């Protein structure tokens, strides 16, 4: 069976749905999943951290840090917020400019599907790409849907299948394979926004313990919460710094990011000098963490026994706790994939291939990776919008 579609979008995730919402009739979005927007559905604890008030080029990693500027400036967080408002979706701001739905993430999916339908695009789920080629003027795609083979000959093909993160949701390297087939290079891919693991489970006894920290690696630092787990370290600060870490390197945790512990201990020594040092530290830091660190710090005696120099030594150590992770949880739990389709082969304005007219790459498939906190969704909206507008303008 042959169907007539001028544009085929591979992937019904955030970027693919946004792209289709800008396109014209004759656009088809396909996905192997039974429902669209699965990453949207599970994000933000089911409430979808759909953008960030502070989103800008400085919040993204790429081999070419300038590439994302055009798309982000042409479709901003304010544009998406306006779209959300037009659909009557209530939202709220959490910390650090992160915006979440008041209700469920599925509202964002429903909004995008409604926009897609309004643009005259079609959405086929439980549909698999079987074969793909290009004859010099058009693509030729063979799909499998409801047990039947369907052949398409679209002028435009959009790679919106994402990266490798969360394979249990069906993530693969399909976009990378297709891009390479048509002459595109890839940058190194690796899990990003991902928990660290350590050999011999050193933090198992305090699993579930969390505290604010300043996590640093390779000249970059983030001040948010860290969470100790059975396998290692997680929490927002850890996920953020994982994108800057490489195997074999150390990270540094400042357990007193507001630099108040030294003066607090000195003040307590004056008024409550008979208190046990370890007990007093447990009033400022999680007690299980203090117990874990006590042997290495050589904690003993009362506050009155500690000189200024000794208190400074203890707090300096706590402010520069160096750890060397064994690895990460990998793509199994990584929120996104770092790296991907090299931006050198794409137009930063339209996301179109410079090697093959009519081929586009958007969202996580491209070597543009955002920080934690709604930035990666904003890249999906911006890049998807840019590609969709370009395709619609071609007529």
mmCIF file of C-alpha atoms in Angstrom, residues 120-380:
data_model
loop_
_atom_site.group_PDB
_atom_site.id
_atom_site.type_symbol
_atom_site.label_atom_id
_atom_site.label_comp_id
_atom_site.label_asym_id
_atom_site.label_seq_id
_atom_site.Cartn_x
_atom_site.Cartn_y
_atom_site.Cartn_z
ATOM 1 C CA UNK A 120 -3.438 19.024 9.373
ATOM 2 C CA UNK A 121 -0.712 16.521 10.264
ATOM 3 C CA UNK A 122 -1.268 12.815 10.912
ATOM 4 C CA UNK A 123 0.041 10.659 13.749
ATOM 5 C CA UNK A 124 0.628 6.928 13.408
ATOM 6 C CA UNK A 125 1.602 4.997 16.531
ATOM 7 C CA UNK A 126 2.783 1.398 16.851
ATOM 8 C CA UNK A 127 4.469 1.961 13.500
ATOM 9 C CA UNK A 128 7.953 0.806 12.597
ATOM 10 C CA UNK A 129 10.402 2.009 9.940
ATOM 11 C CA UNK A 130 11.486 -1.039 7.936
ATOM 12 C CA UNK A 131 13.541 0.498 5.125
ATOM 13 C CA UNK A 132 14.717 3.928 4.034
ATOM 14 C CA UNK A 133 16.475 5.241 0.928
ATOM 15 C CA UNK A 134 16.797 8.389 -1.193
ATOM 16 C CA UNK A 135 16.700 8.541 -4.995
ATOM 17 C CA UNK A 136 18.176 11.996 -5.451
ATOM 18 C CA UNK A 137 14.908 13.862 -5.199
ATOM 19 C CA UNK A 138 12.747 12.036 -2.638
ATOM 20 C CA UNK A 139 13.026 9.663 0.261
ATOM 21 C CA UNK A 140 11.496 6.226 0.041
ATOM 22 C CA UNK A 141 10.326 4.768 3.351
ATOM 23 C CA UNK A 142 8.774 1.386 4.033
ATOM 24 C CA UNK A 143 6.732 1.268 7.245
ATOM 25 C CA UNK A 144 5.076 -1.589 9.075
ATOM 26 C CA UNK A 145 1.720 -0.741 10.615
ATOM 27 C CA UNK A 146 -1.000 -3.057 11.893
ATOM 28 C CA UNK A 147 0.686 -6.014 10.225
ATOM 29 C CA UNK A 148 0.820 -4.358 6.802
ATOM 30 C CA UNK A 149 3.612 -2.711 4.834
ATOM 31 C CA UNK A 150 3.124 0.932 3.794
ATOM 32 C CA UNK A 151 5.348 2.769 1.307
ATOM 33 C CA UNK A 152 5.918 6.531 1.407
ATOM 34 C CA UNK A 153 7.874 8.893 -0.867
ATOM 35 C CA UNK A 154 8.200 12.131 1.123
ATOM 36 C CA UNK A 155 10.321 15.108 0.076
ATOM 37 C CA UNK A 156 11.209 15.839 3.691
ATOM 38 C CA UNK A 157 12.416 13.548 6.476
ATOM 39 C CA UNK A 158 12.821 14.729 10.072
ATOM 40 C CA UNK A 159 14.964 12.779 12.553
ATOM 41 C CA UNK A 160 13.276 13.249 15.934
ATOM 42 C CA UNK A 161 13.842 9.849 17.549
ATOM 43 C CA UNK A 162 16.017 11.211 20.357
ATOM 44 C CA UNK A 163 19.165 9.628 21.711
ATOM 45 C CA UNK A 164 20.091 6.477 23.587
ATOM 46 C CA UNK A 165 18.822 7.372 27.056
ATOM 47 C CA UNK A 166 16.262 5.107 28.738
ATOM 48 C CA UNK A 167 16.340 2.104 26.375
ATOM 49 C CA UNK A 168 13.468 0.427 28.242
ATOM 50 C CA UNK A 169 11.280 3.123 26.669
ATOM 51 C CA UNK A 170 12.487 2.055 23.245
ATOM 52 C CA UNK A 171 15.357 4.527 22.821
ATOM 53 C CA UNK A 172 17.853 3.509 20.132
ATOM 54 C CA UNK A 173 20.511 5.111 17.983
ATOM 55 C CA UNK A 174 18.251 5.129 14.914
ATOM 56 C CA UNK A 175 18.667 8.857 14.214
ATOM 57 C CA UNK A 176 22.439 8.474 14.365
ATOM 58 C CA UNK A 177 22.416 5.545 11.936
ATOM 59 C CA UNK A 178 20.275 7.406 9.406
ATOM 60 C CA UNK A 179 22.293 10.602 9.711
ATOM 61 C CA UNK A 180 25.547 8.730 9.093
ATOM 62 C CA UNK A 181 24.019 6.957 6.102
ATOM 63 C CA UNK A 182 23.395 10.344 4.515
ATOM 64 C CA UNK A 183 26.849 11.763 5.183
ATOM 65 C CA UNK A 184 26.628 13.243 8.672
ATOM 66 C CA UNK A 185 29.297 12.847 11.333
ATOM 67 C CA UNK A 186 28.577 12.101 14.983
ATOM 68 C CA UNK A 187 30.170 13.537 18.079
ATOM 69 C CA UNK A 188 30.899 11.184 20.980
ATOM 70 C CA UNK A 189 27.717 10.089 22.743
ATOM 71 C CA UNK A 190 27.503 9.330 26.446
ATOM 72 C CA UNK A 191 24.897 9.306 29.222
ATOM 73 C CA UNK A 192 24.189 12.744 30.702
ATOM 74 C CA UNK A 193 22.213 13.962 33.715
ATOM 75 C CA UNK A 194 22.852 10.578 35.283
ATOM 76 C CA UNK A 195 23.656 9.262 38.807
ATOM 77 C CA UNK A 196 27.205 8.235 39.722
ATOM 78 C CA UNK A 197 28.120 4.744 40.876
ATOM 79 C CA UNK A 198 30.946 3.640 43.182
ATOM 80 C CA UNK A 199 32.486 0.229 43.718
ATOM 81 C CA UNK A 200 31.718 -1.591 46.988
ATOM 82 C CA UNK A 201 28.648 0.599 47.679
ATOM 83 C CA UNK A 202 30.340 2.974 50.163
ATOM 84 C CA UNK A 203 27.177 4.973 50.879
ATOM 85 C CA UNK A 204 24.701 2.117 51.278
ATOM 86 C CA UNK A 205 24.341 2.688 55.028
ATOM 87 C CA UNK A 206 23.138 6.241 54.472
ATOM 88 C CA UNK A 207 21.037 5.609 51.368
ATOM 89 C CA UNK A 208 18.260 8.176 51.183
ATOM 90 C CA UNK A 209 20.288 10.890 52.923
ATOM 91 C CA UNK A 210 20.210 14.235 51.101
ATOM 92 C CA UNK A 211 21.675 17.683 51.652
ATOM 93 C CA UNK A 212 22.489 20.865 49.715
ATOM 94 C CA UNK A 213 25.989 20.818 48.221
ATOM 95 C CA UNK A 214 28.154 22.532 45.676
ATOM 96 C CA UNK A 215 29.281 19.815 43.244
ATOM 97 C CA UNK A 216 32.271 20.690 41.057
ATOM 98 C CA UNK A 217 34.226 19.073 38.221
ATOM 99 C CA UNK A 218 36.392 20.407 35.398
ATOM 100 C CA UNK A 219 35.878 24.051 36.315
ATOM 101 C CA UNK A 220 32.079 23.859 36.524
ATOM 102 C CA UNK A 221 29.967 23.758 39.681
ATOM 103 C CA UNK A 222 26.285 23.473 40.617
ATOM 104 C CA UNK A 223 24.662 24.282 43.961
ATOM 105 C CA UNK A 224 21.685 22.002 44.505
ATOM 106 C CA UNK A 225 20.847 18.868 46.463
ATOM 107 C CA UNK A 226 22.859 15.660 46.475
ATOM 108 C CA UNK A 227 21.341 12.300 47.384
ATOM 109 C CA UNK A 228 23.259 9.265 48.639
ATOM 110 C CA UNK A 229 22.016 5.958 47.217
ATOM 111 C CA UNK A 230 22.793 2.263 47.553
ATOM 112 C CA UNK A 231 24.853 2.447 44.376
ATOM 113 C CA UNK A 232 26.385 5.895 44.719
ATOM 114 C CA UNK A 233 25.288 9.510 44.310
ATOM 115 C CA UNK A 234 22.262 11.158 42.727
ATOM 116 C CA UNK A 235 20.214 14.314 43.181
ATOM 117 C CA UNK A 236 20.067 17.483 41.059
ATOM 118 C CA UNK A 237 23.617 18.702 41.770
ATOM 119 C CA UNK A 238 25.048 15.298 40.893
ATOM 120 C CA UNK A 239 23.000 14.890 37.716
ATOM 121 C CA UNK A 240 24.104 18.341 36.596
ATOM 122 C CA UNK A 241 27.813 17.771 37.152
ATOM 123 C CA UNK A 242 27.696 14.317 35.539
ATOM 124 C CA UNK A 243 27.500 16.015 32.130
ATOM 125 C CA UNK A 244 30.944 17.537 32.731
ATOM 126 C CA UNK A 245 32.604 14.428 34.211
ATOM 127 C CA UNK A 246 34.681 11.819 32.399
ATOM 128 C CA UNK A 247 35.741 8.335 33.481
ATOM 129 C CA UNK A 248 38.610 8.300 35.973
ATOM 130 C CA UNK A 249 38.086 11.892 37.078
ATOM 131 C CA UNK A 250 37.224 13.112 40.559
ATOM 132 C CA UNK A 251 34.388 15.349 41.670
ATOM 133 C CA UNK A 252 34.433 17.691 44.654
ATOM 134 C CA UNK A 253 31.528 18.204 47.036
ATOM 135 C CA UNK A 254 31.285 21.295 49.202
ATOM 136 C CA UNK A 255 29.083 20.155 52.088
ATOM 137 C CA UNK A 256 28.875 23.714 53.439
ATOM 138 C CA UNK A 257 28.079 25.756 50.315
ATOM 139 C CA UNK A 258 26.976 28.796 52.320
ATOM 140 C CA UNK A 259 30.275 28.778 54.281
ATOM 141 C CA UNK A 260 28.601 29.092 57.682
ATOM 142 C CA UNK A 261 29.791 25.960 59.476
ATOM 143 C CA UNK A 262 33.117 27.249 60.797
ATOM 144 C CA UNK A 263 31.609 30.294 62.512
ATOM 145 C CA UNK A 264 28.679 28.248 63.782
ATOM 146 C CA UNK A 265 31.039 25.752 65.450
ATOM 147 C CA UNK A 266 33.130 28.538 66.976
ATOM 148 C CA UNK A 267 30.012 30.164 68.404
ATOM 149 C CA UNK A 268 28.808 26.853 69.832
ATOM 150 C CA UNK A 269 32.227 26.266 71.389
ATOM 151 C CA UNK A 270 31.814 29.482 73.342
ATOM 152 C CA UNK A 271 28.331 28.713 74.638
ATOM 153 C CA UNK A 272 28.193 24.892 74.628
ATOM 154 C CA UNK A 273 31.814 23.798 74.804
ATOM 155 C CA UNK A 274 31.027 20.520 76.550
ATOM 156 C CA UNK A 275 29.036 19.211 73.632
ATOM 157 C CA UNK A 276 30.481 16.322 71.676
ATOM 158 C CA UNK A 277 32.006 17.467 68.388
ATOM 159 C CA UNK A 278 30.423 14.675 66.350
ATOM 160 C CA UNK A 279 27.016 15.314 67.912
ATOM 161 C CA UNK A 280 27.256 19.024 67.182
ATOM 162 C CA UNK A 281 28.230 18.439 63.568
ATOM 163 C CA UNK A 282 25.137 16.260 63.319
ATOM 164 C CA UNK A 283 23.058 19.378 64.008
ATOM 165 C CA UNK A 284 24.432 21.005 60.864
ATOM 166 C CA UNK A 285 24.832 18.018 58.547
ATOM 167 C CA UNK A 286 22.887 14.749 58.284
ATOM 168 C CA UNK A 287 23.900 12.548 61.240
ATOM 169 C CA UNK A 288 24.463 9.483 59.029
ATOM 170 C CA UNK A 289 26.818 11.477 56.834
ATOM 171 C CA UNK A 290 28.767 12.724 59.856
ATOM 172 C CA UNK A 291 29.030 9.148 61.093
ATOM 173 C CA UNK A 292 30.356 8.077 57.700
ATOM 174 C CA UNK A 293 32.975 10.837 57.637
ATOM 175 C CA UNK A 294 33.988 10.714 61.307
ATOM 176 C CA UNK A 295 36.787 8.101 60.973
ATOM 177 C CA UNK A 296 38.442 9.882 58.048
ATOM 178 C CA UNK A 297 38.163 13.253 59.784
ATOM 179 C CA UNK A 298 39.436 11.885 63.071
ATOM 180 C CA UNK A 299 36.535 13.402 64.960
ATOM 181 C CA UNK A 300 36.821 13.077 68.746
ATOM 182 C CA UNK A 301 36.355 15.070 71.911
ATOM 183 C CA UNK A 302 34.176 18.000 72.787
ATOM 184 C CA UNK A 303 33.875 21.354 71.094
ATOM 185 C CA UNK A 304 35.978 22.948 73.839
ATOM 186 C CA UNK A 305 38.864 20.648 72.866
ATOM 187 C CA UNK A 306 39.009 22.025 69.330
ATOM 188 C CA UNK A 307 41.225 24.965 68.437
ATOM 189 C CA UNK A 308 40.341 27.431 65.706
ATOM 190 C CA UNK A 309 42.909 25.725 63.516
ATOM 191 C CA UNK A 310 41.351 22.329 64.127
ATOM 192 C CA UNK A 311 37.830 23.615 63.382
ATOM 193 C CA UNK A 312 39.143 25.245 60.201
ATOM 194 C CA UNK A 313 40.792 21.963 59.202
ATOM 195 C CA UNK A 314 37.539 20.054 59.685
ATOM 196 C CA UNK A 315 35.369 22.546 57.814
ATOM 197 C CA UNK A 316 37.904 22.907 54.993
ATOM 198 C CA UNK A 317 37.820 19.149 54.521
ATOM 199 C CA UNK A 318 34.026 19.145 54.486
ATOM 200 C CA UNK A 319 34.049 21.923 51.920
ATOM 201 C CA UNK A 320 36.393 20.021 49.616
ATOM 202 C CA UNK A 321 35.378 16.368 49.866
ATOM 203 C CA UNK A 322 36.951 14.699 46.851
ATOM 204 C CA UNK A 323 35.346 11.560 45.440
ATOM 205 C CA UNK A 324 36.213 9.458 42.398
ATOM 206 C CA UNK A 325 33.149 7.712 40.926
ATOM 207 C CA UNK A 326 33.620 4.318 39.322
ATOM 208 C CA UNK A 327 31.112 5.163 36.614
ATOM 209 C CA UNK A 328 27.482 6.139 36.089
ATOM 210 C CA UNK A 329 24.130 4.383 35.925
ATOM 211 C CA UNK A 330 24.440 4.651 32.136
ATOM 212 C CA UNK A 331 21.712 5.135 29.567
ATOM 213 C CA UNK A 332 19.374 3.022 31.722
ATOM 214 C CA UNK A 333 18.592 6.046 33.918
ATOM 215 C CA UNK A 334 20.236 8.956 32.082
ATOM 216 C CA UNK A 335 17.766 11.746 31.417
ATOM 217 C CA UNK A 336 19.413 12.651 28.111
ATOM 218 C CA UNK A 337 22.243 11.722 25.758
ATOM 219 C CA UNK A 338 25.264 13.997 25.501
ATOM 220 C CA UNK A 339 26.582 14.382 21.945
ATOM 221 C CA UNK A 340 24.923 13.115 18.782
ATOM 222 C CA UNK A 341 24.570 14.350 15.214
ATOM 223 C CA UNK A 342 27.375 16.834 14.579
ATOM 224 C CA UNK A 343 25.967 20.333 14.227
ATOM 225 C CA UNK A 344 28.602 21.136 11.607
ATOM 226 C CA UNK A 345 26.416 19.461 8.997
ATOM 227 C CA UNK A 346 23.195 21.279 9.928
ATOM 228 C CA UNK A 347 21.757 24.745 9.424
ATOM 229 C CA UNK A 348 21.406 26.427 12.808
ATOM 230 C CA UNK A 349 18.387 28.379 11.536
ATOM 231 C CA UNK A 350 16.368 25.568 9.964
ATOM 232 C CA UNK A 351 17.965 22.361 11.337
ATOM 233 C CA UNK A 352 18.194 21.148 7.725
ATOM 234 C CA UNK A 353 21.057 18.979 6.526
ATOM 235 C CA UNK A 354 23.783 20.697 4.540
ATOM 236 C CA UNK A 355 24.525 17.355 2.873
ATOM 237 C CA UNK A 356 21.040 16.352 1.762
ATOM 238 C CA UNK A 357 18.250 18.912 1.223
ATOM 239 C CA UNK A 358 15.007 17.804 2.829
ATOM 240 C CA UNK A 359 16.688 15.985 5.723
ATOM 241 C CA UNK A 360 16.287 17.570 9.174
ATOM 242 C CA UNK A 361 17.534 16.619 12.650
ATOM 243 C CA UNK A 362 16.028 18.036 15.848
ATOM 244 C CA UNK A 363 15.863 17.572 19.607
ATOM 245 C CA UNK A 364 18.030 15.145 21.541
ATOM 246 C CA UNK A 365 19.343 13.497 18.372
ATOM 247 C CA UNK A 366 21.489 16.583 17.760
ATOM 248 C CA UNK A 367 24.711 17.430 19.612
ATOM 249 C CA UNK A 368 22.987 19.976 21.868
ATOM 250 C CA UNK A 369 22.407 18.927 25.479
ATOM 251 C CA UNK A 370 20.830 21.105 28.154
ATOM 252 C CA UNK A 371 21.199 21.345 31.882
ATOM 253 C CA UNK A 372 18.705 19.720 34.222
ATOM 254 C CA UNK A 373 15.566 21.768 34.805
ATOM 255 C CA UNK A 374 13.492 22.079 31.627
ATOM 256 C CA UNK A 375 16.300 23.120 29.296
ATOM 257 C CA UNK A 376 16.210 19.984 27.151
ATOM 258 C CA UNK A 377 12.483 20.361 26.577
ATOM 259 C CA UNK A 378 13.058 23.966 25.517
ATOM 260 C CA UNK A 379 15.626 22.752 22.983
ATOM 261 C CA UNK A 380 13.027 20.279 21.682
#
